CSV table of C-alpha atoms in Angstrom, one decimal:
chain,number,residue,atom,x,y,z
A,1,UNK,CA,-15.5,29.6,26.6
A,2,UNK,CA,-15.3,33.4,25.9
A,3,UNK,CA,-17.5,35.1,23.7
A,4,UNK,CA,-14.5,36.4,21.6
A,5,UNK,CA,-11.8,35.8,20.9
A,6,UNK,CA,-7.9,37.9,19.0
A,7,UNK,CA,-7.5,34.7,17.1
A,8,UNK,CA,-8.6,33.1,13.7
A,9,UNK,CA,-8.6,29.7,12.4
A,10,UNK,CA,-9.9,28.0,10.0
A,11,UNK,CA,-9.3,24.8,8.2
A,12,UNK,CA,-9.9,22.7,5.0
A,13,UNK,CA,-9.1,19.1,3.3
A,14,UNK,CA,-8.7,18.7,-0.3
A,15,UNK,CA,-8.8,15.6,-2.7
A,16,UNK,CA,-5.5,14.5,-3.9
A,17,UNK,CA,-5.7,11.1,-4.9
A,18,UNK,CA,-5.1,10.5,-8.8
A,19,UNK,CA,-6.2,7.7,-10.8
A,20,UNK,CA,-4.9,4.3,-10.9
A,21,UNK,CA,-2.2,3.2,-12.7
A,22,UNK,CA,0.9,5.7,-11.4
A,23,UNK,CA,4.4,4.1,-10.3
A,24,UNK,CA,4.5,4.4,-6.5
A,25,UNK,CA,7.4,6.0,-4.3
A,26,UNK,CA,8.7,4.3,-1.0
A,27,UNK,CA,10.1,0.8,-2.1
A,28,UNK,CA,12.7,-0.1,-4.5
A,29,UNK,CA,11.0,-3.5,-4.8
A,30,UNK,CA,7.9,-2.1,-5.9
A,31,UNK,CA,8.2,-2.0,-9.8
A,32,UNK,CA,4.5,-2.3,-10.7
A,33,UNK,CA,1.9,0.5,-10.8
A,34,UNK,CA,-1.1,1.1,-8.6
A,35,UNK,CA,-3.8,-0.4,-9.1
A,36,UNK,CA,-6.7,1.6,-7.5
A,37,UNK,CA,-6.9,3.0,-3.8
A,38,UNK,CA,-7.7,2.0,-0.5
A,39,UNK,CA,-8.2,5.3,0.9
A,40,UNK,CA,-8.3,8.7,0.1
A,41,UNK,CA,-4.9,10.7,-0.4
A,42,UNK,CA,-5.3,14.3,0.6
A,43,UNK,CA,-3.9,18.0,1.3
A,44,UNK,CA,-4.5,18.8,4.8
A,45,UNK,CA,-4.4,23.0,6.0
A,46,UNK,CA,-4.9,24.6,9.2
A,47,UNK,CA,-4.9,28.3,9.1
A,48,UNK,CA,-4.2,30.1,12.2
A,49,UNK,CA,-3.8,34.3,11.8
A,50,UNK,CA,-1.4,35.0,9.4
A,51,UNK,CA,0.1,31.4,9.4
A,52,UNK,CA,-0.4,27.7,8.0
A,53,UNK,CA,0.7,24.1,8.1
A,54,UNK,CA,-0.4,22.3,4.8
A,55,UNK,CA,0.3,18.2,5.2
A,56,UNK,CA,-0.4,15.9,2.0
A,57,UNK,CA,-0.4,12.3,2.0
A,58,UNK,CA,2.8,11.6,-0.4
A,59,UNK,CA,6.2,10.3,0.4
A,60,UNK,CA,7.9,13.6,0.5
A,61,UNK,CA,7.5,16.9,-1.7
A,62,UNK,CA,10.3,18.7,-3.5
A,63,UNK,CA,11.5,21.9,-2.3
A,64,UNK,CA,11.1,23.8,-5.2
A,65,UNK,CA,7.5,22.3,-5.4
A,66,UNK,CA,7.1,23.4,-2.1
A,67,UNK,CA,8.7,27.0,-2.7
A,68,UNK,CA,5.7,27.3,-5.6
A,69,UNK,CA,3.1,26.4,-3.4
A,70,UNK,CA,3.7,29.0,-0.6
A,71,UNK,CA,4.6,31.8,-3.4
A,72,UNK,CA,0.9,31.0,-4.9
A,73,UNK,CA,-0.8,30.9,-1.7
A,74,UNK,CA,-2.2,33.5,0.1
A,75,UNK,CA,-0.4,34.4,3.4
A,76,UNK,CA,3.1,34.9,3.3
A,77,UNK,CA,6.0,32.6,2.7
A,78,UNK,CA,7.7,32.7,5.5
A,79,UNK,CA,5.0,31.8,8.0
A,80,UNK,CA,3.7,28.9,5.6
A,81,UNK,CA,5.2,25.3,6.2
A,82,UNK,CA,4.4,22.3,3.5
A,83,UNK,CA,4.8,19.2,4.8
A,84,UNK,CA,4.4,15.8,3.9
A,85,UNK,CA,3.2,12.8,5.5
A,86,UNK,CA,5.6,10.3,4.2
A,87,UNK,CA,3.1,7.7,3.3
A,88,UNK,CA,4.6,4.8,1.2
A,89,UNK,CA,1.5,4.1,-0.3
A,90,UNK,CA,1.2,7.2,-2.6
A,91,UNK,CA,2.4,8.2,-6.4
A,92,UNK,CA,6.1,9.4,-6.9
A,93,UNK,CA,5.8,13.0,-5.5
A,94,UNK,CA,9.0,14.6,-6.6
A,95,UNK,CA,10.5,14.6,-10.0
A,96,UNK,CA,13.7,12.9,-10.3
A,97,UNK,CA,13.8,11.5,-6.7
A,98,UNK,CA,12.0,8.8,-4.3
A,99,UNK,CA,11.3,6.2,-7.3
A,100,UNK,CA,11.6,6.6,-11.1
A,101,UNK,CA,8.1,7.2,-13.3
A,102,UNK,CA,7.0,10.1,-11.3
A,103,UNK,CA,3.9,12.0,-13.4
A,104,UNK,CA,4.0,15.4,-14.0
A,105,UNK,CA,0.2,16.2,-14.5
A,106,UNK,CA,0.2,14.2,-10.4
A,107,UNK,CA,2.4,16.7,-9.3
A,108,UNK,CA,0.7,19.6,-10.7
A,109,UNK,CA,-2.1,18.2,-8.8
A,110,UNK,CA,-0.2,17.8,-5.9
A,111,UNK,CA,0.6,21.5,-5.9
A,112,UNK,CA,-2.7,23.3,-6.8
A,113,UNK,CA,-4.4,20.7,-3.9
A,114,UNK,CA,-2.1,22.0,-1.0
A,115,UNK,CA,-2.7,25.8,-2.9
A,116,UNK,CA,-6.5,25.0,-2.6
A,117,UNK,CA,-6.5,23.4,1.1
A,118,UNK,CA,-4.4,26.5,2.5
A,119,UNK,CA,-6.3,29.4,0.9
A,120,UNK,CA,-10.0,27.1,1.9
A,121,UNK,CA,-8.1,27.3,5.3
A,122,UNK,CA,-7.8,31.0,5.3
A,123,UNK,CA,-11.1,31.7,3.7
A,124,UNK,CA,-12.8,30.0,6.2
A,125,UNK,CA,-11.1,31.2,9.8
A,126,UNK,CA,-13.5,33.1,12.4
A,127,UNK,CA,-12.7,33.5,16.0
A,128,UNK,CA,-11.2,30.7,17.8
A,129,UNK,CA,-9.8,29.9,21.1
A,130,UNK,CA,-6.9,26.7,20.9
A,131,UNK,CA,-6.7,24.4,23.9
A,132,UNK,CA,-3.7,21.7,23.5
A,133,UNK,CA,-1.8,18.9,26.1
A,134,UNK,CA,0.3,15.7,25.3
A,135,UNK,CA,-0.9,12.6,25.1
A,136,UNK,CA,1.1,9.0,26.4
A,137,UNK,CA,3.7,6.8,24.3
A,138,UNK,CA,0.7,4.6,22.4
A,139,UNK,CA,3.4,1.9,21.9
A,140,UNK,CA,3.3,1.6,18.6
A,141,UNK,CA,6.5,2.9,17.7
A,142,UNK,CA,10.3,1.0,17.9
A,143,UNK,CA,13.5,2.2,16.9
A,144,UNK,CA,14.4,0.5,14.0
A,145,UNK,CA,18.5,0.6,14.3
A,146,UNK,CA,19.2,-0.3,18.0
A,147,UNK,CA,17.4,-2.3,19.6
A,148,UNK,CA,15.7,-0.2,22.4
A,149,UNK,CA,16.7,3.0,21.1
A,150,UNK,CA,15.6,6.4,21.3
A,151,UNK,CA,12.3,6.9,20.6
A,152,UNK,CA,10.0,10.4,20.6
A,153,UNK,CA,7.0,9.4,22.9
A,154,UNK,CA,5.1,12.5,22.7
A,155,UNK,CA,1.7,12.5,21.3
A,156,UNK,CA,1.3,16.1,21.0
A,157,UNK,CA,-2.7,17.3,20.4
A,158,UNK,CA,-3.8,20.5,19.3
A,159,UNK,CA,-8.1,21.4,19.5
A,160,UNK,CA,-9.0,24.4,17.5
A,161,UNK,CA,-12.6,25.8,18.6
A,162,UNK,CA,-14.6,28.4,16.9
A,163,UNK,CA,-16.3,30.5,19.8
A,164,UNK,CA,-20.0,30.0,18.3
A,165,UNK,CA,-19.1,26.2,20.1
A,166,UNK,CA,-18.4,24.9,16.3
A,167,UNK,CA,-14.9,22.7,16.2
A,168,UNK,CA,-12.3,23.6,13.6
A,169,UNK,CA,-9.9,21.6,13.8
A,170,UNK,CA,-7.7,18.5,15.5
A,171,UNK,CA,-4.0,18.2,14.9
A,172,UNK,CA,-2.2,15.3,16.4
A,173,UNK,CA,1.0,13.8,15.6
A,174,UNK,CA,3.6,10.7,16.6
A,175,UNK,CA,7.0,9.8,15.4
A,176,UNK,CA,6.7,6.8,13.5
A,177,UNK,CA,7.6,5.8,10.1
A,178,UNK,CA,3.9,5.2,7.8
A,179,UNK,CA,5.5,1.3,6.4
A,180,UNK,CA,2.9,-0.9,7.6
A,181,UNK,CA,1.8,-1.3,4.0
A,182,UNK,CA,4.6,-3.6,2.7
A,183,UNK,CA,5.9,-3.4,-1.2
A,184,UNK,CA,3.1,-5.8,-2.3
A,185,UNK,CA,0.9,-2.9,-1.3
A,186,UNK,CA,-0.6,-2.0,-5.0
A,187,UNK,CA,-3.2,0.4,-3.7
A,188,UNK,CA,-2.8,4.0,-2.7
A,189,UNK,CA,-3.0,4.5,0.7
A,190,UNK,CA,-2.4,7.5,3.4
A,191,UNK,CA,-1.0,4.2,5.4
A,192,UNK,CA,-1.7,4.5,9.3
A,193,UNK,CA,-2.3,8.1,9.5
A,194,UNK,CA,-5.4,7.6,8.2
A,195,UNK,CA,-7.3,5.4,10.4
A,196,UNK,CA,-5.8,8.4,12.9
A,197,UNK,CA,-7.4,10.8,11.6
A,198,UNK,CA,-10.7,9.1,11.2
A,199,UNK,CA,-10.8,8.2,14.7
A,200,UNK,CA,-10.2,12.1,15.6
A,201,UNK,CA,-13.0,12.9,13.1
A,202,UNK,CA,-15.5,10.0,14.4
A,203,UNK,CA,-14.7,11.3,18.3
A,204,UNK,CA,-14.9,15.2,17.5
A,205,UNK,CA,-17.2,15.4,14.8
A,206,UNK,CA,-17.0,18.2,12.3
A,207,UNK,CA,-13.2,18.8,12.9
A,208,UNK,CA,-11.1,18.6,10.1
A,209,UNK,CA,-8.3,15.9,11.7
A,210,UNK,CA,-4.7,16.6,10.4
A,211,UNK,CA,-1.9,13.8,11.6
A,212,UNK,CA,1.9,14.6,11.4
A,213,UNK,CA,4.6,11.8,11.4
A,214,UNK,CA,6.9,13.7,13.7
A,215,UNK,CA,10.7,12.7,13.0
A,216,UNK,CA,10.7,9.3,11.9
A,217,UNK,CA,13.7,8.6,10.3
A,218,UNK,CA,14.8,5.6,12.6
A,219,UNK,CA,11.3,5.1,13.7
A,220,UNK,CA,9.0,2.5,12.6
A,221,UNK,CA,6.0,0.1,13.6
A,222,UNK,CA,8.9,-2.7,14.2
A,223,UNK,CA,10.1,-3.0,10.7
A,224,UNK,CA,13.7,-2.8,9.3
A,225,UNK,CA,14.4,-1.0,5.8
A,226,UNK,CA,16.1,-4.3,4.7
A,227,UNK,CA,12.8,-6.6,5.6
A,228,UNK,CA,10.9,-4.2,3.2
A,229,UNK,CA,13.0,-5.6,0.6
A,230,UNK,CA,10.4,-7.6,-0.5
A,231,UNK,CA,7.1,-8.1,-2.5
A,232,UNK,CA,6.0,-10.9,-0.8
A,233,UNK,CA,2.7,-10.3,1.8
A,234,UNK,CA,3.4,-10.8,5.6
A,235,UNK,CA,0.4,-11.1,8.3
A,236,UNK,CA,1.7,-8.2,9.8
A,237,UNK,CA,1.7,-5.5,7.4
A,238,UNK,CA,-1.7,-5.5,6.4
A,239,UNK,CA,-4.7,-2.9,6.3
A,240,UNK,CA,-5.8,-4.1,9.5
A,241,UNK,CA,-2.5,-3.6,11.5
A,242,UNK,CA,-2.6,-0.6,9.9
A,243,UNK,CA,-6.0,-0.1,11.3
A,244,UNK,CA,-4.7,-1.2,15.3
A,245,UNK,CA,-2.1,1.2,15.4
A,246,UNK,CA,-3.5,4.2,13.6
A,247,UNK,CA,-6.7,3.7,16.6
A,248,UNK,CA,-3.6,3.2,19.6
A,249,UNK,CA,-2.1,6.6,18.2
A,250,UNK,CA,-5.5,8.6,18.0
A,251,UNK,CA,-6.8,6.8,22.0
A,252,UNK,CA,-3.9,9.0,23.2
A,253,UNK,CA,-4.3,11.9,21.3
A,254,UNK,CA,-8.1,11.8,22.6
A,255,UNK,CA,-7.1,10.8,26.3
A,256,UNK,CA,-4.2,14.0,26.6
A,257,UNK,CA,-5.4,16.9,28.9
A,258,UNK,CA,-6.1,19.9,27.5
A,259,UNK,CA,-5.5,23.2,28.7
A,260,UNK,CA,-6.3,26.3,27.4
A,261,UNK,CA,-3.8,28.7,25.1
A,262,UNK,CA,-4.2,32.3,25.3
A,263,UNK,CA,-1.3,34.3,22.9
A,264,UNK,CA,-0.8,35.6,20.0
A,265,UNK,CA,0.8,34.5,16.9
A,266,UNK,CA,4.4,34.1,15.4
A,267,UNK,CA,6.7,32.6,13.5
A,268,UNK,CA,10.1,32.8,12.3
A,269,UNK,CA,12.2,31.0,9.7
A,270,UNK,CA,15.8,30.0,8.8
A,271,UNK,CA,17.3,28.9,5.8
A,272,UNK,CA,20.4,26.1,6.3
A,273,UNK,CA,23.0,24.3,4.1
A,274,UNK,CA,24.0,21.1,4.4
A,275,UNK,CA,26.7,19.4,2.1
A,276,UNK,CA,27.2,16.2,0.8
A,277,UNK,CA,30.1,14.0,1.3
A,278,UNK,CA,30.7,10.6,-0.3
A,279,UNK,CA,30.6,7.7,1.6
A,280,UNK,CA,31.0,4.7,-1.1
A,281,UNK,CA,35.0,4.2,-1.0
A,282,UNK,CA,35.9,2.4,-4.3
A,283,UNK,CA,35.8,3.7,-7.6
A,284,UNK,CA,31.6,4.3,-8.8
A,285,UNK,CA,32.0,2.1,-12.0
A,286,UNK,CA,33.4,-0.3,-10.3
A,287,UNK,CA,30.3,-0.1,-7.8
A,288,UNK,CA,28.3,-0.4,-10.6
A,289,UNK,CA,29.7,-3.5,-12.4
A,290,UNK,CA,29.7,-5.5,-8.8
A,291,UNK,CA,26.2,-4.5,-8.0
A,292,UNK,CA,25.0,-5.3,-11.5
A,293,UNK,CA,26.4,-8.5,-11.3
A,294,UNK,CA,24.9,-8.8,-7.7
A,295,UNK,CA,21.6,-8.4,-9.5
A,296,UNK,CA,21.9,-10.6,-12.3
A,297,UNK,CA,22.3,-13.3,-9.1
A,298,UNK,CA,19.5,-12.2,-6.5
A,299,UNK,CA,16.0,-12.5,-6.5
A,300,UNK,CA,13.5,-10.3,-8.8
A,301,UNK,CA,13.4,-7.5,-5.4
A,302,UNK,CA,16.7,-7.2,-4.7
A,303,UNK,CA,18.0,-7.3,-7.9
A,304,UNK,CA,15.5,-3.9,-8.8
A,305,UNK,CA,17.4,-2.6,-5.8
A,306,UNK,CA,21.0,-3.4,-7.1
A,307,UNK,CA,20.1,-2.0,-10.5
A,308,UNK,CA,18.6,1.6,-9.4
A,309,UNK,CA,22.2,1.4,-7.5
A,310,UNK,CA,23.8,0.9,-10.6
A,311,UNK,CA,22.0,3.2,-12.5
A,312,UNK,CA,22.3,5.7,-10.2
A,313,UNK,CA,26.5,5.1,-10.0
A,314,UNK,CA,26.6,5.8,-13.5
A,315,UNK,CA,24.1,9.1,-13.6
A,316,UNK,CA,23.1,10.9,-10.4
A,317,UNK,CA,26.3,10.2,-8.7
A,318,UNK,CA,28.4,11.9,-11.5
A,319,UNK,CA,26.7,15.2,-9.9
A,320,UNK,CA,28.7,18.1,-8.4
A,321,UNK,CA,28.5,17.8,-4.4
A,322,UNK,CA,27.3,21.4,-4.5
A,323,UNK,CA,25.6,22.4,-0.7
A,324,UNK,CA,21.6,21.6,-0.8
A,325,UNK,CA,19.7,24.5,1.2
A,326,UNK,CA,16.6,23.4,3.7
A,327,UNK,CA,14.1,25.8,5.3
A,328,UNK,CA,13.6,25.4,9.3
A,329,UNK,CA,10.2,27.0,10.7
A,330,UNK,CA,9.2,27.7,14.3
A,331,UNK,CA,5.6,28.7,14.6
A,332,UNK,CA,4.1,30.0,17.6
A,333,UNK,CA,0.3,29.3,18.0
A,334,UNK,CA,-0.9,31.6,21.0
A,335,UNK,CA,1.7,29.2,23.3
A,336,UNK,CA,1.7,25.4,21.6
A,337,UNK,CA,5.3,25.3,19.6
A,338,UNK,CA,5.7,23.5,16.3
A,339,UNK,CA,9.1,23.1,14.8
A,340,UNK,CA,9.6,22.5,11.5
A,341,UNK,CA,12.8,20.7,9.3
A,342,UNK,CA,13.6,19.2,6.5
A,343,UNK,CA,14.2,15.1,5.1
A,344,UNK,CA,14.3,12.7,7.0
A,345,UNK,CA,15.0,13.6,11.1
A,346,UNK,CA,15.5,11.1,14.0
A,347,UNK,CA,13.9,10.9,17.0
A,348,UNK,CA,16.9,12.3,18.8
A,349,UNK,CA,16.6,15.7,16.9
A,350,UNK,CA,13.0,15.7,18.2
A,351,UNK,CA,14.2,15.6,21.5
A,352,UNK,CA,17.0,18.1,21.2
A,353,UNK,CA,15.0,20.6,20.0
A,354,UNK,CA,11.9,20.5,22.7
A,355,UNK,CA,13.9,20.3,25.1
A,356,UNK,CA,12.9,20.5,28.7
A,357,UNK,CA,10.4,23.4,28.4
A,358,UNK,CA,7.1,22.4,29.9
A,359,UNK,CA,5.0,23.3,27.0
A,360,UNK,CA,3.1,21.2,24.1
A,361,UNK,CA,5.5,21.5,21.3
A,362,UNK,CA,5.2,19.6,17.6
A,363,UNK,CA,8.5,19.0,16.4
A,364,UNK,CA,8.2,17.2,12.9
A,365,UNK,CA,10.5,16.6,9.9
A,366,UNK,CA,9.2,15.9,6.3
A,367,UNK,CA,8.4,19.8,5.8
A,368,UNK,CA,9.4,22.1,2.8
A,369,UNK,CA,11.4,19.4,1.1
A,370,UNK,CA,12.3,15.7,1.4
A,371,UNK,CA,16.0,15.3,0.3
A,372,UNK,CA,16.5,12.0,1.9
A,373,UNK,CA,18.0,10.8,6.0
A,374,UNK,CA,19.7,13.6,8.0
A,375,UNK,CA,21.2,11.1,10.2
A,376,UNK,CA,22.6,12.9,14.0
A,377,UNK,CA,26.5,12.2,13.6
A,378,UNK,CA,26.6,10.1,16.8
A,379,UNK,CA,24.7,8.1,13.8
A,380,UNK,CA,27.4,7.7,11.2
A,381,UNK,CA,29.3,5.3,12.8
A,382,UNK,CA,26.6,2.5,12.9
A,383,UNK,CA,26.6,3.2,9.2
A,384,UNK,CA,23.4,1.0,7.8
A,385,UNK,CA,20.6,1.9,5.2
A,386,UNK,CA,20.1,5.3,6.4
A,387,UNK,CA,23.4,6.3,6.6
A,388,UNK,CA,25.1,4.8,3.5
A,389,UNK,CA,22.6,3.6,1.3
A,390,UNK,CA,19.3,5.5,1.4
A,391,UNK,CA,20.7,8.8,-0.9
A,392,UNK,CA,20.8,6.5,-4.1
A,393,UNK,CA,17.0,5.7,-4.0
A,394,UNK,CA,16.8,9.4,-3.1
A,395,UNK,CA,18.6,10.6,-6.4
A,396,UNK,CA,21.3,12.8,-4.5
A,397,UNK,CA,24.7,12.2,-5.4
A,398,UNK,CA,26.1,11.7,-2.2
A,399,UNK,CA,25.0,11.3,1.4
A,400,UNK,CA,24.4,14.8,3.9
A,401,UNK,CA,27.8,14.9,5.1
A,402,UNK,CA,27.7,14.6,9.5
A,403,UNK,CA,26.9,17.6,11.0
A,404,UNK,CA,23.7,17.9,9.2
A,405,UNK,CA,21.3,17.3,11.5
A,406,UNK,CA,22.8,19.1,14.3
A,407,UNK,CA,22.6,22.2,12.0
A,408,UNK,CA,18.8,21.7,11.8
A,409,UNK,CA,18.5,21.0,15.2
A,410,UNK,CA,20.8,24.3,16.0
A,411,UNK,CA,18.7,26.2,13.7
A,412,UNK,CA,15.1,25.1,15.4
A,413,UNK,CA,17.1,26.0,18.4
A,414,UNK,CA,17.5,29.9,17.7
A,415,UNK,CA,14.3,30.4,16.1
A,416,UNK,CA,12.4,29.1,19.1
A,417,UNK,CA,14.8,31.2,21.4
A,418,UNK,CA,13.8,33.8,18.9
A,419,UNK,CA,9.9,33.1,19.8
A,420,UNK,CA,10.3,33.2,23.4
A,421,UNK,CA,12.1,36.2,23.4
A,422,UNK,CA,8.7,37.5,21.8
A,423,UNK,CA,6.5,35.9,24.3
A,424,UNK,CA,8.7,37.7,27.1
């Protein structure tokens, strides 16, 4: 290890976990508030130079929440990404969408934490050096729309060490949806990512561990949406399952090869619009009177789900289609890549966008705004809960019309070629 070293990084974790007894986001079925928590929820910052990555443990965050938080912090906007880790075991993160009863004094909290963890990041950088290699498919991680689909195998792992011999930082990250923790689920949890992290933690000690979910929108641990439909506890979505994979994920995180990065830093940004396009065919109040009826007949979960529906036919999807406008980042961290979109991604983006380059390269979805699925059009056909159903819970008025995600994808595309050109 040199003595010096061009680079500084530094890195912090922050508190976000509010008290019992807020309605939780990520299941339609889940009507009841929480109860206490399992495990911390937190804000999550690695500084490195003049750039940051902030990831909290909530389903999603709001752009405009996320617009505030890298306005107040202190590096600049456009080399600042927000990103959530889409647990389904936190508080409703974004007003007006994910779940109703969202609290605003939770997501004033939300936003001073992630303000707090990137500027305790920045504060505390001194000279590093970055080592970083992939790790193996942990096999924990299934398609959940085709059987045997695609997948994104790549454990990508990122060490960040001071050059005093101190450790900084560990960031790690799979492509898997964070729904081991069923609707029954009552307490706040960061889900699987946590026992991750705490491996990372336990193996390197003094790093701070961050954990990103990669693009997971047709990812899970094995688990359709329709099978979470439900309140009723299975032996399979428990804390301890939750537990086995998070451990799988962080053995091959810990068993990649790492090599050493030597660089400097960049980043580059892209704003994109995507528009909506209705995919429900008869006549919303119609909709609303067949699924209302559907709910006076099902049981107590499915009839919460026909209901928001309902609600939503009669409100939310009354809404202008105007465009919606998502931010794609590309940072460059002295050679490791890490690409940044919007909602909800599939593992197929993932792949188009790293490409065949023989490098370590993050690509992960869930940042600077959650607006709901961005489906790739070869997608749309298959229709299912992702496709047609998803924007309702979401509180968009319509689906993201096809084309979305290969506008993403396009975008990620440039910015990188943008970085390279840099580099060269």
């Amino acid at each position: 290890m040199p003595e010096q070293s061009p680079l500084l990084a530094g890195a912090a974790v922050v508190d976000i976990t509010p008290p019992a007894g807020l309605m939780m986001s990520g299941y339609a079925a889940r009507t009841q508030p929480a109860t206490g928590s399992h495990d911390a929820l937190t804000a999550r910052a690695i500084a490195v130079g003049d750039t940051a990555i902030v990831v909290a443990d909530v389903i999603g965050l709001h752009e405009d929440s996320c617009a505030r938080i890298r306005s107040r912090c202190r590096l600049p906007d456009d080399r600042v990404v927000v990103i959530a880790t889409h647990t389904h075991g936190g508080p409703v993160s974004m007003a007006a969408r994910g779940g109703a009863g969202w609290d605003a004094g939770f997501l004033a909290r939300l936003e001073d934490g992630c303000v707090e963890a990137l500027d305790r990041a920045v504060a505390a950088q001194r000279p590093a050096v970055l080592s970083a290699g992939t790790g193996a498919n942990p096999g924990v991680a299934f398609n959940r729309r085709h059987d045997g689909g695609v997948i994104d195998p790549a454990v990508p792992m990122l060490r960040i060490d001071g050059v005093d011999g101190s450790v900084i930082a560990i960031l790690a990250a799979h492509a898997c949806h964070p729904v081991v923790l069923a609707a029954y689920n009552r307490q706040y949890t960061a889900d699987f990512p946590n026992y991750v992290r705490e491996a990372l933690q336990a193996a390197v000690p003094g790093a701070v561990a961050v954990f990103m979910t990669g693009c997971a929108g047709d990812i899970s641990t094995g688990h359709s949406p329709h099978s979470s439909i439900s309140t009723v506890p299975t032996a399979d979505r428990t804390f301890a399952e939750a537990e086995r994979l998070g451990l799988r994920i962080a053995a091959s995180a810990l068993a990649a090869t790492l090599h050493r990065l030597d660089g400097g830093i960049s980043a580059a940004a892209e704003a994109v619009e995507l528009d909506f396009e209705r995919n429900e065919t008869a006549p919303l109040p119609a909709l609303a009177a067949e699924w209302r009826g559907k709910a006076a007949e099902s049981d107590p979960a499915w009839a919460t789900l026909y209901d928001c529906w309902a609600d939503w036919a009669g409100t939310i999807a009354l809404q202008p289609l105007t465009p919606w406008t998502g931010k794609v980042t590309v940072l460059d961290w002295a050679g490791a890549r890490l690409s940044f979109m919007p909602g909800e991604m599939f593992a197929q983006s993932a792949l188009n966008v790293r490409g065949d380059a023989m490098r370590v390269h993050f690509v992960n979805g869930f940042a600077d705004g959650v607006p709901g699925y961005i489906p790739p059009e070869a997608e749309y056909p298959f229709g299912g809960y992702e496709v047609l159903e998803a924007h309702r819970y979401y509180g968009l008025p319509a689906a993201f019309a096809a084309g979305s995600a290969e506008r993403l994808e396009a975008a990620a595309i440039r910015l990188n070629a943008q970085l390279d050109r840099l580099r060269s």
